[in-house]
Short mmCIF file of C-alpha atoms in Angstrom, two decimals:
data_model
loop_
_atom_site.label_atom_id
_atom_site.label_comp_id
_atom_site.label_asym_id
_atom_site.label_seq_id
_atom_site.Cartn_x
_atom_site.Cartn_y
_atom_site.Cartn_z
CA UNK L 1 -70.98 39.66 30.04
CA UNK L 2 -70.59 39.72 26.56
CA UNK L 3 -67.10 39.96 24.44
CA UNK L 4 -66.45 43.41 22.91
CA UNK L 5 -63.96 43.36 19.76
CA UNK L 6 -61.10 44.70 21.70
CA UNK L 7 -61.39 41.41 24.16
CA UNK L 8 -62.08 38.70 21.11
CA UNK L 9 -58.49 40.78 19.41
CA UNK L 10 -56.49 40.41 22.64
CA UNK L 11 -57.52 36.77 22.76
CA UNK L 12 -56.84 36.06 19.31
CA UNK L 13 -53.54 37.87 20.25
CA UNK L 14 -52.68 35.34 23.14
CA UNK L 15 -53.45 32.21 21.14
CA UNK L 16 -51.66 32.92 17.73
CA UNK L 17 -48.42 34.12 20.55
CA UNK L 18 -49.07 30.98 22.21
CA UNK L 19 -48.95 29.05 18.83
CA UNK L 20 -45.90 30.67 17.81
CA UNK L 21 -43.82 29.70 21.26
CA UNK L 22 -44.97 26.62 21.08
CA UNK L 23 -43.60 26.46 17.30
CA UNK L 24 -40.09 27.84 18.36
CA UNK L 25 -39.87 25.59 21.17
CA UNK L 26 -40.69 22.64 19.13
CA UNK L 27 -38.31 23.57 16.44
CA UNK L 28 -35.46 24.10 19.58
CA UNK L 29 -36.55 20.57 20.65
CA UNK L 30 -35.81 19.39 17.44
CA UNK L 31 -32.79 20.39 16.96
CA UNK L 32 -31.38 19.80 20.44
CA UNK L 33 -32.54 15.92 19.78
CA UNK L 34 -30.97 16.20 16.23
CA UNK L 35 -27.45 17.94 16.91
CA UNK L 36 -27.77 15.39 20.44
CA UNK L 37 -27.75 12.46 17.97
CA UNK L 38 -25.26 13.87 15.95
CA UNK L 39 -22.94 14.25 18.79
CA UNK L 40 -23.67 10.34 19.63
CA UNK L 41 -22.98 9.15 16.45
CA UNK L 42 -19.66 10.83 15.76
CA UNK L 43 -19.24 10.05 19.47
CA UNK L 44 -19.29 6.70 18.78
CA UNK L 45 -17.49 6.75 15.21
CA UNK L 46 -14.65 8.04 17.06
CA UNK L 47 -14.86 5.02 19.19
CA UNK L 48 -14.93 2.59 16.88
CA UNK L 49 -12.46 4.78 14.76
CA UNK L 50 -9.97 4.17 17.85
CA UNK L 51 -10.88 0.56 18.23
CA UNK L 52 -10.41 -0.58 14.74
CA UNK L 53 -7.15 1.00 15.01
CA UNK L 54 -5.96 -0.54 17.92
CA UNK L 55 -6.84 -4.02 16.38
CA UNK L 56 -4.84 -3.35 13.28
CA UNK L 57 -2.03 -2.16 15.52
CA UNK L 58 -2.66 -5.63 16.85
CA UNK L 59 -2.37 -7.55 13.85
CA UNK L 60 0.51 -6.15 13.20
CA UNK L 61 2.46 -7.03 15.91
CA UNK L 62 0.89 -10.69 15.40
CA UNK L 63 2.73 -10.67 11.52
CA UNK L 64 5.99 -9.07 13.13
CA UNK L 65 5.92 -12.47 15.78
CA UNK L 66 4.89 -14.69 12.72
CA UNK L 67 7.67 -13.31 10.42
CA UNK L 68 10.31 -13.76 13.59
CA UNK L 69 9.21 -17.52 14.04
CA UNK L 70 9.30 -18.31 10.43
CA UNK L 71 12.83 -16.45 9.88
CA UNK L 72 14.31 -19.08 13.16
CA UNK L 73 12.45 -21.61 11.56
CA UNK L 74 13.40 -21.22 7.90
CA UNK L 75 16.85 -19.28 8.01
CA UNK L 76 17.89 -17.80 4.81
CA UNK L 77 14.95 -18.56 3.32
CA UNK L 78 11.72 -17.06 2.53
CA UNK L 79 9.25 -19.08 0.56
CA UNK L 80 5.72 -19.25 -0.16
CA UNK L 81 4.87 -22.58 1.66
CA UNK L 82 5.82 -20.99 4.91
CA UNK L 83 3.04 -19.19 7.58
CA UNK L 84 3.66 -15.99 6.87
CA UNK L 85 2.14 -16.59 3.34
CA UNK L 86 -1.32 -18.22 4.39
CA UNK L 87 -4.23 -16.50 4.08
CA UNK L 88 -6.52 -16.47 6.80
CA UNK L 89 -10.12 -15.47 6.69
CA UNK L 90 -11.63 -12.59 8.31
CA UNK L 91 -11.42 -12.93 12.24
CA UNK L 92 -14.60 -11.77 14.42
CA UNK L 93 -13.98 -9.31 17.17
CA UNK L 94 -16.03 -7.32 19.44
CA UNK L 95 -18.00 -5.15 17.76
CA UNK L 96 -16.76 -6.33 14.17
CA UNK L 97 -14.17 -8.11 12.10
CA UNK L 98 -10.17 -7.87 11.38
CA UNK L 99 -8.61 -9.16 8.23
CA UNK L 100 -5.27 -9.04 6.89
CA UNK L 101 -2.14 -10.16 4.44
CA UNK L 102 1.33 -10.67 4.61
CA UNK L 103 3.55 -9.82 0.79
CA UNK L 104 6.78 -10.22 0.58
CA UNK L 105 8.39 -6.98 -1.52
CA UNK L 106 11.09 -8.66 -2.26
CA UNK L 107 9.05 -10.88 -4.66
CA UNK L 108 8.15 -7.78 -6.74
CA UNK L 109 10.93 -5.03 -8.66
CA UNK L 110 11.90 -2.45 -6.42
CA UNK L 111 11.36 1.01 -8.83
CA UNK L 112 14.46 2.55 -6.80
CA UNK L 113 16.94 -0.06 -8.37
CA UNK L 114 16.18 2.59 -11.65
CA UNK L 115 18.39 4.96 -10.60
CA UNK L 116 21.14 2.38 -11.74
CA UNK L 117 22.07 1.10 -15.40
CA UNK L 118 21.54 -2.44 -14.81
CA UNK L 119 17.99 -1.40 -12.60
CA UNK L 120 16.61 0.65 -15.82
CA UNK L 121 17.40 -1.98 -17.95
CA UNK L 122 15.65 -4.17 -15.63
CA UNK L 123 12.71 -2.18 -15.54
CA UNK L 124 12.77 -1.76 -19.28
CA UNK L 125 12.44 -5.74 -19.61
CA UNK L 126 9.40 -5.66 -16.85
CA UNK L 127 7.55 -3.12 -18.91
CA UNK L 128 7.95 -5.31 -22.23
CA UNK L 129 6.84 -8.38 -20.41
CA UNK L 130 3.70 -5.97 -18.94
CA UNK L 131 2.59 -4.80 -22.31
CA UNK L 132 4.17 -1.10 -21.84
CA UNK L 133 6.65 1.06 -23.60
CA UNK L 134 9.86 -0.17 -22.29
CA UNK L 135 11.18 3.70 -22.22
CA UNK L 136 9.14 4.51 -19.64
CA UNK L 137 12.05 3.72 -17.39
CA UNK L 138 14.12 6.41 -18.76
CA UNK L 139 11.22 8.95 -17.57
CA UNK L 140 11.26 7.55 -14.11
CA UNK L 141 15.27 7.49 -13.93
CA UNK L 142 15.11 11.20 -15.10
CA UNK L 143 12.45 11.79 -12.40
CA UNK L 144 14.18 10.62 -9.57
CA UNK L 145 18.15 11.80 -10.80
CA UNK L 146 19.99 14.87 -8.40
CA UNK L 147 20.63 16.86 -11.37
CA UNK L 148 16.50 17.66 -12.28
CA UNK L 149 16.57 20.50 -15.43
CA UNK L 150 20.15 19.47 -15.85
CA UNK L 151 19.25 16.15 -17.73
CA UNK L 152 17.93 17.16 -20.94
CA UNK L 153 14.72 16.32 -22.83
CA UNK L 154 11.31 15.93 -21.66
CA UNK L 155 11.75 14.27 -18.76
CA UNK L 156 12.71 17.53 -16.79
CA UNK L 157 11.70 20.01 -14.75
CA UNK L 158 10.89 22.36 -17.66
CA UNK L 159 8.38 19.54 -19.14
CA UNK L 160 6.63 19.47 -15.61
CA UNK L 161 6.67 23.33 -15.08
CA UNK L 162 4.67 23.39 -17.74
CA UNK L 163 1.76 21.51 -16.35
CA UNK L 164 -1.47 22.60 -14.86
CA UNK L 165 -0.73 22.05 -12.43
CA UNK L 166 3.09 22.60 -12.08
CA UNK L 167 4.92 20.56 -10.09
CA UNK L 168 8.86 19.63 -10.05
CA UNK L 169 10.71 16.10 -10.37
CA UNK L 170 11.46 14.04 -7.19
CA UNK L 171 14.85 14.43 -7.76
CA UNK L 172 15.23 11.49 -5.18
CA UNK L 173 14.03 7.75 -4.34
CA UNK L 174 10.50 7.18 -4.12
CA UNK L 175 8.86 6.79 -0.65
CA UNK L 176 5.64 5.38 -2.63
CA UNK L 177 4.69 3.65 -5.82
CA UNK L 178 2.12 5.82 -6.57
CA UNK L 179 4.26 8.89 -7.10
CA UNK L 180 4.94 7.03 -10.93
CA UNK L 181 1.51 8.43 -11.11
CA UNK L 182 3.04 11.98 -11.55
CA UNK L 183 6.13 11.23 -13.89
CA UNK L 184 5.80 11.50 -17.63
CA UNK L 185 3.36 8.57 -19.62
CA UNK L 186 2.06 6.63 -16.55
CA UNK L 187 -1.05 7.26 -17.02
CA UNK L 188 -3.63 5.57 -14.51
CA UNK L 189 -4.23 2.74 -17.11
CA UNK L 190 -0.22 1.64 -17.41
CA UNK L 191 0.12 2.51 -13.52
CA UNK L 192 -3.09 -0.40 -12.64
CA UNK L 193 -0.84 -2.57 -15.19
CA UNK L 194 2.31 -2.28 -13.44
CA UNK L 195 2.09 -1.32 -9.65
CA UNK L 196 1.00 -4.90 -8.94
CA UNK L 197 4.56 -5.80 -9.88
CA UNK L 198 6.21 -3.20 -7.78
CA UNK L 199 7.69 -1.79 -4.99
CA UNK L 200 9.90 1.51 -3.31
CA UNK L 201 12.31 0.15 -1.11
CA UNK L 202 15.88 1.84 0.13
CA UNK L 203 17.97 0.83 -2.87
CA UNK L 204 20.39 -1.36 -0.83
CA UNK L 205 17.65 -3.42 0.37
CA UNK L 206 19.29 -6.95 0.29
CA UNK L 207 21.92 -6.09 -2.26
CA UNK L 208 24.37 -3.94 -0.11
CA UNK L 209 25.16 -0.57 -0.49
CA UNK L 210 24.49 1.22 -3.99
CA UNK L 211 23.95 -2.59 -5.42
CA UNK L 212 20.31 -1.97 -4.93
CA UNK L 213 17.55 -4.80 -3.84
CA UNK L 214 17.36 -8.01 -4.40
CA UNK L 215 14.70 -10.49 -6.31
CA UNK L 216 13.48 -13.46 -3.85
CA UNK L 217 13.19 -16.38 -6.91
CA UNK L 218 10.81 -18.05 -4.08
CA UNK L 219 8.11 -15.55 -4.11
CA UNK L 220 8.46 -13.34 -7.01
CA UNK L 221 6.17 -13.75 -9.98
CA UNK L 222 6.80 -14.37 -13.46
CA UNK L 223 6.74 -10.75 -15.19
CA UNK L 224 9.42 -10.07 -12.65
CA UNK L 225 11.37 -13.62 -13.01
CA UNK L 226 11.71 -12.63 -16.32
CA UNK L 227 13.92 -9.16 -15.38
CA UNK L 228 16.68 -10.96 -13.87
CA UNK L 229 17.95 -11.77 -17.19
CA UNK L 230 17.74 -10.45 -20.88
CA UNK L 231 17.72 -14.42 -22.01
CA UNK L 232 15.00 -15.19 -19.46
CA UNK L 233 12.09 -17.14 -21.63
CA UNK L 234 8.43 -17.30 -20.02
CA UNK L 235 9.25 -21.32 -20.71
CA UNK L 236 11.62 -21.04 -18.10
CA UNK L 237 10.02 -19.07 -16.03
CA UNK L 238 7.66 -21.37 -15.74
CA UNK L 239 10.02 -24.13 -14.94
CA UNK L 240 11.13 -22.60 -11.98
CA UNK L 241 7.67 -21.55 -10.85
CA UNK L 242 7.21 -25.10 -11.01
CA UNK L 243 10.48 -26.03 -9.31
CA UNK L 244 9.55 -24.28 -5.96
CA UNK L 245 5.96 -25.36 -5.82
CA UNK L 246 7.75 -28.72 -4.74
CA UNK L 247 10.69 -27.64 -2.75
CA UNK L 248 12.09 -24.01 -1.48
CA UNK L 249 14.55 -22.78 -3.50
CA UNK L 250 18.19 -21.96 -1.87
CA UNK L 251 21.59 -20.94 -2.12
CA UNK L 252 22.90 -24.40 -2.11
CA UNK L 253 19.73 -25.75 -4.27
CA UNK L 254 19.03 -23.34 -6.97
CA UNK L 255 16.87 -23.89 -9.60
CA UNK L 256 18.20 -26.38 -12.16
CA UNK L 257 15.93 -24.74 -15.14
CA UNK L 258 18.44 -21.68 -14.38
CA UNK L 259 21.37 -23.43 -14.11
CA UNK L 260 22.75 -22.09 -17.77
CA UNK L 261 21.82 -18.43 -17.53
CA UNK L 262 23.65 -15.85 -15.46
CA UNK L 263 21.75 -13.91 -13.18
CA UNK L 264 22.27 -10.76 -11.08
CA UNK L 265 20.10 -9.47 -8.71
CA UNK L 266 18.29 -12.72 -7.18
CA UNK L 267 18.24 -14.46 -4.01
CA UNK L 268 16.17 -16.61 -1.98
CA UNK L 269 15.53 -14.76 1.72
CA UNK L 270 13.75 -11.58 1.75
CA UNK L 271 13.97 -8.81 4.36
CA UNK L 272 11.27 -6.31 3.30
CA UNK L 273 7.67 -7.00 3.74
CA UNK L 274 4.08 -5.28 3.49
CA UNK L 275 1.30 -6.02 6.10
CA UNK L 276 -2.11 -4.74 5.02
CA UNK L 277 -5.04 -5.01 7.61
CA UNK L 278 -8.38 -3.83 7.23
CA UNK L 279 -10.26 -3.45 10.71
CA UNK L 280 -14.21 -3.22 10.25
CA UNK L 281 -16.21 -2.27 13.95
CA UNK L 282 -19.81 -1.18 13.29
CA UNK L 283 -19.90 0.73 10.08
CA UNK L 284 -15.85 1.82 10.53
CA UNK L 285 -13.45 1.21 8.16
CA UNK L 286 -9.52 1.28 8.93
CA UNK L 287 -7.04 0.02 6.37
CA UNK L 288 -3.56 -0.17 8.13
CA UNK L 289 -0.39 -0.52 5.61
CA UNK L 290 2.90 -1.53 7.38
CA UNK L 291 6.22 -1.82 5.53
CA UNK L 292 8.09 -4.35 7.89
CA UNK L 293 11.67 -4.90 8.11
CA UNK L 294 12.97 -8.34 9.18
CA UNK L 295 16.64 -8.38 10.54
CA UNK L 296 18.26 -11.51 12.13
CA UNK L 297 14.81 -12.75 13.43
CA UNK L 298 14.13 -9.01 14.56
CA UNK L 299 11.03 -7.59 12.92
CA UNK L 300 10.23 -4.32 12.83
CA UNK L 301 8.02 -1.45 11.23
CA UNK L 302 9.34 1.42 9.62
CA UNK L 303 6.47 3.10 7.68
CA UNK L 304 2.87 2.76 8.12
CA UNK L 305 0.11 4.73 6.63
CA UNK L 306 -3.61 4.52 6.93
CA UNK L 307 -6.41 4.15 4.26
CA UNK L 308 -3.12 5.02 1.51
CA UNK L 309 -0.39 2.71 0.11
#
């Protein structure tokens, strides 16, 4: 029996139908396989997320054990030769690798100490020694004062209303360095030059109430060294560098190259310290920063924040 046109249109109707289903369902297929190994993946990034995690949590109850041992072993001082200093190389672990560091705050200028005469001054002398305009420490003193539009000049809240966009002074201690990143003339050039150097601790940290924190001599570096004291020479600065790469520095065994000057501010034991671990499983990242509190051999963490300082 031979095809009339109406048959050969009907069957021409059927196939390009058939095409087209088979089209749609291939394109379903496709994207049920694709959004199915999207679903794996950030199945498995969440994972690993949690697992990385976990190991830096790890780690840094391992540095709060190694801090307690050292402060039995070593009391009243904290030096560089001890454990807590070493630097270890990337551990394995399932799935990936954990690395970390111990720094002792103590060893750099805590920018809170600003809010005092003698701190400002301090931070004046830091600046000088970094290369930077010394009256940048007025700025962050005016940032972080309780009387904001109240202290005259530019350093107010009528210079930062003015920005785009506007913000207002702190108009209280810092929680984090990188807040100097909103006051007046840090720009990110003269912050990468001096946040190396520093640190935002509670201001009694070491010192006692409203003296503000202390300067460990055993771990702090020279730019800092060089603070303590207005007659403080890089000559001997290096002198006592030198002095404690032989021997830890103490109350009863200062450094003779200091012997003449009169300093305020120092001391050999620290109490604050930061814990940075990085935990790497599979292609996950987690950077763990822990600011540590050690206490009569009693370590503990009292701010930690992830992937930020």
């Amino acid at each position: 029996m031979s095809q009339t046109a109406s048959d050969r249109r009907q069957r021409g109707i059927a196939l390009i139908t058939a095409l087209v289903v088979v089209a749609i369902a291939t394109g379903m297929a496709a994207a049920i396989i694709w959004r199915t190994g999207l679903d794996t993946r950030r199945t498995a990034t969440l994972v690993q997320g949690d697992q990385a995690m976990e190991y830096a949590l790890g780690a840094e109850a391992w540095a709060e054990q190694i801090l307690a041992r050292d402060g039995r072993k070593h009391p009243n001082v904290t030096a560089l030769d001890q454990t807590w200093a070493q630097q270890l190389p990337p551990l394995p672990v399932d799935g990936g690798q954990i690395q970390g560091k111990i720094e002792d705050l103590q060893g750099r200028f805590n920018i809170n100490n600003v809010t005092t005469p003698a701190g400002a001054a301090q931070f004046g002398r830091l600046l000088t020694a970094l290369g930077q305009d010394p009256t940048l420490a007025a700025a962050v003193a005016q940032w972080m004062t309780t009387n904001g539009a109240n202290t005259g000049g530019d350093a107010t809240d009528d210079y930062y209303s003015r920005l785009q966009p506007a913000y207002l002074t702190g108009q209280m201690n810092m929680q984090s360095i990188s807040e100097l990143l909103l006051v007046k003339g840090f720009t990110p050039a003269v912050y990468a030059q001096v946040s190396p150097y520093l640190c935002a601790l509670p201001v009694s940290a070491g010192g006692g109430a409203g003296a503000g924190s202390l300067v460990n001599l055993n771990t702090a570096s020279g730019p800092v060294m060089e603070t303590l004291s207005q007659d403080m020479t890089v000559d001997v600065v290096s002198q006592v560098i030198g002095e404690r790469g032989s021997r830890e520095l103490s109350q009863t065994s200062p450094p003779q190259a200091i012997s003449a000057f009169k300093l305020t501010g120092q001391t050999y034991d620290s109490n604050y310290f930061l814990v940075t671990v990085t935990a790497q499983i599979g292609t996950t990242h987690v950077t763990l920063y822990s600011l540590l509190y050690r206490n009569n051999n009693e370590v503990t963490a009292i701010r930690r924040t992830f992937g930020t300082l």
